[in-house]
Amino acid sequence: MRTTLDLDPAVLSAARAKANADHISLGKAVSELALAGITAPRSRRSRASGFPVMTGVPGHPVTDEAVVLHRDDEPEPDHAS
């Protein structure tokens, strides 16, 4: 369907980049980006605390033991600078 849209310059730039990279029309790129936004899971925040609520992988619960096992996986920050 043909229509006229006023797009944010950043959105237009992203759509043009996608169109060029995927060798598709600008309209198809805008449609694909819009559909991706519609189907993407929405960020949820706890109403009580305002902190983000993260979802896990089904069948793979995050336990206290798993947190203890992996909490030191990240390197220590370099405070020398």
GROMACS .gro file of N, CA and C in nm:
model
  243
    1MET      N    1   0.084  -0.117   0.000
    1MET     CA    2   0.000   0.000   0.000
    1MET      C    3   0.089   0.124   0.000
    2ARG      N    4   0.056   0.222  -0.076
    2ARG     CA    5   0.133   0.344  -0.088
    2ARG      C    6   0.078   0.447   0.011
    3THR      N    7   0.168   0.510   0.087
    3THR     CA    8   0.128   0.614   0.182
    3THR      C    9   0.245   0.709   0.205
    4THR      N   10   0.219   0.819   0.270
    4THR     CA   11   0.323   0.916   0.302
    4THR      C   12   0.344   0.915   0.453
    5LEU      N   13   0.469   0.909   0.496
    5LEU     CA   14   0.502   0.908   0.638
    5LEU      C   15   0.603   1.017   0.668
    6ASP      N   16   0.593   1.076   0.787
    6ASP     CA   17   0.698   1.164   0.838
    6ASP      C   18   0.781   1.080   0.935
    7LEU      N   19   0.904   1.051   0.896
    7LEU     CA   20   0.990   0.966   0.978
    7LEU      C   21   1.096   1.048   1.049
    8ASP      N   22   1.131   1.005   1.167
    8ASP     CA   23   1.243   1.063   1.239
    8ASP      C   24   1.368   1.041   1.153
    9PRO      N   25   1.458   1.138   1.146
    9PRO     CA   26   1.578   1.120   1.063
    9PRO      C   27   1.659   0.995   1.098
   10ALA      N   28   1.666   0.959   1.226
   10ALA     CA   29   1.740   0.839   1.266
   10ALA      C   30   1.672   0.713   1.213
   11VAL      N   31   1.539   0.713   1.212
   11VAL     CA   32   1.464   0.598   1.161
   11VAL      C   33   1.486   0.586   1.010
   12LEU      N   34   1.479   0.698   0.941
   12LEU     CA   35   1.503   0.697   0.796
   12LEU      C   36   1.643   0.647   0.764
   13SER      N   37   1.740   0.694   0.840
   13SER     CA   38   1.878   0.651   0.819
   13SER      C   39   1.893   0.501   0.840
   14ALA      N   40   1.833   0.449   0.947
   14ALA     CA   41   1.840   0.304   0.975
   14ALA      C   42   1.771   0.225   0.864
   15ALA      N   43   1.657   0.274   0.819
   15ALA     CA   44   1.584   0.204   0.713
   15ALA      C   45   1.664   0.205   0.583
   16ARG      N   46   1.725   0.320   0.550
   16ARG     CA   47   1.807   0.325   0.429
   16ARG      C   48   1.926   0.230   0.437
   17ALA      N   49   1.989   0.224   0.555
   17ALA     CA   50   2.103   0.133   0.573
   17ALA      C   51   2.059  -0.011   0.556
   18LYS      N   52   1.943  -0.045   0.613
   18LYS     CA   53   1.891  -0.182   0.600
   18LYS      C   54   1.857  -0.212   0.454
   19ALA      N   55   1.794  -0.116   0.387
   19ALA     CA   56   1.757  -0.136   0.246
   19ALA      C   57   1.881  -0.159   0.162
   20ASN      N   58   1.985  -0.080   0.185
   20ASN     CA   59   2.109  -0.098   0.108
   20ASN      C   60   2.177  -0.230   0.140
   21ALA      N   61   2.183  -0.265   0.267
   21ALA     CA   62   2.251  -0.388   0.308
   21ALA      C   63   2.179  -0.513   0.259
   22ASP      N   64   2.045  -0.508   0.262
   22ASP     CA   65   1.965  -0.625   0.223
   22ASP      C   66   1.921  -0.623   0.077
   23HIS      N   67   1.958  -0.514   0.004
   23HIS     CA   68   1.921  -0.500  -0.137
   23HIS      C   69   1.769  -0.510  -0.155
   24ILE      N   70   1.697  -0.431  -0.071
   24ILE     CA   71   1.551  -0.427  -0.077
   24ILE      C   72   1.508  -0.281  -0.088
   25SER      N   73   1.381  -0.260  -0.116
   25SER     CA   74   1.331  -0.123  -0.126
   25SER      C   75   1.324  -0.059   0.012
   26LEU      N   76   1.322   0.074   0.012
   26LEU     CA   77   1.310   0.147   0.138
   26LEU      C   78   1.179   0.114   0.208
   27GLY      N   79   1.072   0.102   0.132
   27GLY     CA   80   0.942   0.067   0.190
   27GLY      C   81   0.944  -0.069   0.258
   28LYS      N   82   1.008  -0.167   0.193
   28LYS     CA   83   1.017  -0.301   0.253
   28LYS      C   84   1.103  -0.296   0.379
   29ALA      N   85   1.210  -0.217   0.378
   29ALA     CA   86   1.296  -0.205   0.496
   29ALA      C   87   1.219  -0.144   0.613
   30VAL      N   88   1.143  -0.038   0.585
   30VAL     CA   89   1.063   0.025   0.691
   30VAL      C   90   0.960  -0.076   0.744
   31SER      N   91   0.896  -0.150   0.655
   31SER     CA   92   0.798  -0.250   0.698
   31SER      C   93   0.862  -0.357   0.786
   32GLU      N   94   0.979  -0.407   0.745
   32GLU     CA   95   1.046  -0.511   0.824
   32GLU      C   96   1.087  -0.458   0.961
   33LEU      N   97   1.138  -0.336   0.966
   33LEU     CA   98   1.176  -0.278   1.095
   33LEU      C   99   1.054  -0.257   1.185
   34ALA      N  100   0.945  -0.210   1.126
   34ALA     CA  101   0.823  -0.189   1.204
   34ALA      C  102   0.768  -0.322   1.257
   35LEU      N  103   0.766  -0.423   1.171
   35LEU     CA  104   0.718  -0.555   1.215
   35LEU      C  105   0.806  -0.614   1.324
   36ALA      N  106   0.938  -0.592   1.313
   36ALA     CA  107   1.028  -0.642   1.416
   36ALA      C  108   0.997  -0.572   1.550
   37GLY      N  109   0.966  -0.445   1.544
   37GLY     CA  110   0.931  -0.373   1.666
   37GLY      C  111   0.800  -0.419   1.726
   38ILE      N  112   0.706  -0.454   1.641
   38ILE     CA  113   0.576  -0.501   1.689
   38ILE      C  114   0.588  -0.636   1.756
   39THR      N  115   0.671  -0.724   1.701
   39THR     CA  116   0.680  -0.861   1.753
   39THR      C  117   0.785  -0.878   1.862
   40ALA      N  118   0.870  -0.776   1.884
   40ALA     CA  119   0.975  -0.787   1.986
   40ALA      C  120   0.911  -0.788   2.125
   41PRO      N  121   0.967  -0.869   2.215
   41PRO     CA  122   0.913  -0.868   2.351
   41PRO      C  123   0.933  -0.731   2.414
   42ARG      N  124   0.832  -0.685   2.484
   42ARG     CA  125   0.840  -0.554   2.547
   42ARG      C  126   0.915  -0.564   2.678
   43SER      N  127   0.989  -0.460   2.706
   43SER     CA  128   1.060  -0.453   2.834
   43SER      C  129   0.957  -0.441   2.945
   44ARG      N  130   0.972  -0.522   3.046
   44ARG     CA  131   0.879  -0.515   3.158
   44ARG      C  132   0.951  -0.464   3.280
   45ARG      N  133   0.882  -0.385   3.357
   45ARG     CA  134   0.937  -0.333   3.482
   45ARG      C  135   0.842  -0.371   3.593
   46SER      N  136   0.900  -0.403   3.706
   46SER     CA  137   0.820  -0.435   3.823
   46SER      C  138   0.748  -0.309   3.867
   47ARG      N  139   0.620  -0.318   3.891
   47ARG     CA  140   0.545  -0.202   3.937
   47ARG      C  141   0.588  -0.161   4.077
   48ALA      N  142   0.631  -0.257   4.155
   48ALA     CA  143   0.667  -0.226   4.294
   48ALA      C  144   0.801  -0.153   4.302
   49SER      N  145   0.900  -0.198   4.225
   49SER     CA  146   1.035  -0.143   4.241
   49SER      C  147   1.080  -0.056   4.124
   50GLY      N  148   1.024  -0.074   4.007
   50GLY     CA  149   1.069  -0.001   3.891
   50GLY      C  150   1.190  -0.065   3.823
   51PHE      N  151   1.243  -0.172   3.878
   51PHE     CA  152   1.357  -0.241   3.818
   51PHE      C  153   1.311  -0.329   3.703
   52PRO      N  154   1.396  -0.346   3.602
   52PRO     CA  155   1.359  -0.434   3.490
   52PRO      C  156   1.337  -0.577   3.538
   53VAL      N  157   1.237  -0.641   3.478
   53VAL     CA  158   1.209  -0.782   3.506
   53VAL      C  159   1.264  -0.861   3.389
   54MET      N  160   1.358  -0.950   3.417
   54MET     CA  161   1.421  -1.028   3.311
   54MET      C  162   1.356  -1.166   3.304
   55THR      N  163   1.337  -1.212   3.182
   55THR     CA  164   1.282  -1.346   3.164
   55THR      C  165   1.395  -1.441   3.133
   56GLY      N  166   1.382  -1.562   3.179
   56GLY     CA  167   1.486  -1.662   3.158
   56GLY      C  168   1.453  -1.754   3.043
   57VAL      N  169   1.536  -1.852   3.028
   57VAL     CA  170   1.515  -1.953   2.925
   57VAL      C  171   1.425  -2.061   2.985
   58PRO      N  172   1.314  -2.094   2.917
   58PRO     CA  173   1.226  -2.198   2.971
   58PRO      C  174   1.302  -2.327   2.998
   59GLY      N  175   1.278  -2.386   3.113
   59GLY     CA  176   1.344  -2.511   3.150
   59GLY      C  177   1.484  -2.493   3.205
   60HIS      N  178   1.529  -2.370   3.221
   60HIS     CA  179   1.663  -2.343   3.272
   60HIS      C  180   1.654  -2.236   3.380
   61PRO      N  181   1.607  -2.274   3.499
   61PRO     CA  182   1.590  -2.174   3.604
   61PRO      C  183   1.723  -2.120   3.656
   62VAL      N  184   1.721  -1.995   3.697
   62VAL     CA  185   1.839  -1.934   3.759
   62VAL      C  186   1.826  -1.956   3.909
   63THR      N  187   1.919  -2.032   3.963
   63THR     CA  188   1.918  -2.064   4.105
   63THR      C  189   2.028  -1.988   4.177
   64ASP      N  190   2.020  -1.985   4.310
   64ASP     CA  191   2.127  -1.923   4.388
   64ASP      C  192   2.261  -1.991   4.361
   65GLU      N  193   2.257  -2.122   4.344
   65GLU     CA  194   2.380  -2.197   4.318
   65GLU      C  195   2.442  -2.156   4.184
   66ALA      N  196   2.359  -2.137   4.083
   66ALA     CA  197   2.410  -2.095   3.952
   66ALA      C  198   2.471  -1.956   3.959
   67VAL      N  199   2.409  -1.868   4.036
   67VAL     CA  200   2.462  -1.732   4.052
   67VAL      C  201   2.598  -1.738   4.121
   68VAL      N  202   2.609  -1.817   4.227
   68VAL     CA  203   2.736  -1.830   4.299
   68VAL      C  204   2.843  -1.887   4.206
   69LEU      N  205   2.806  -1.983   4.125
   69LEU     CA  206   2.902  -2.046   4.034
   69LEU      C  207   2.954  -1.948   3.930
   70HIS      N  208   2.871  -1.855   3.883
   70HIS     CA  209   2.908  -1.768   3.772
   70HIS      C  210   2.933  -1.623   3.810
   71ARG      N  211   2.915  -1.584   3.933
   71ARG     CA  212   2.923  -1.442   3.967
   71ARG      C  213   3.064  -1.384   3.951
   72ASP      N  214   3.166  -1.465   3.957
   72ASP     CA  215   3.302  -1.414   3.944
   72ASP      C  216   3.358  -1.434   3.803
   73ASP      N  217   3.268  -1.461   3.705
   73ASP     CA  218   3.314  -1.483   3.568
   73ASP      C  219   3.365  -1.355   3.502
   74GLU      N  220   3.319  -1.240   3.545
   74GLU     CA  221   3.363  -1.115   3.483
   74GLU      C  222   3.494  -1.070   3.544
   75PRO      N  223   3.584  -1.017   3.459
   75PRO     CA  224   3.712  -0.969   3.512
   75PRO      C  225   3.691  -0.846   3.600
   76GLU      N  226   3.781  -0.828   3.694
   76GLU     CA  227   3.777  -0.711   3.781
   76GLU      C  228   3.805  -0.586   3.700
   77PRO      N  229   3.736  -0.474   3.729
   77PRO     CA  230   3.766  -0.351   3.655
   77PRO      C  231   3.905  -0.300   3.689
   78ASP      N  232   3.966  -0.234   3.592
   78ASP     CA  233   4.101  -0.179   3.610
   78ASP      C  234   4.087  -0.040   3.671
   79HIS      N  235   4.125  -0.026   3.799
   79HIS     CA  236   4.114   0.101   3.869
   79HIS      C  237   4.244   0.181   3.862
   80ALA      N  238   4.342   0.133   3.786
   80ALA     CA  239   4.472   0.198   3.781
   80ALA      C  240   4.471   0.327   3.696
   81SER      N  241   4.371   0.341   3.607
   81SER     CA  242   4.372   0.457   3.517
   81SER      C  243   4.312   0.580   3.577
   0.00000   0.00000   0.00000
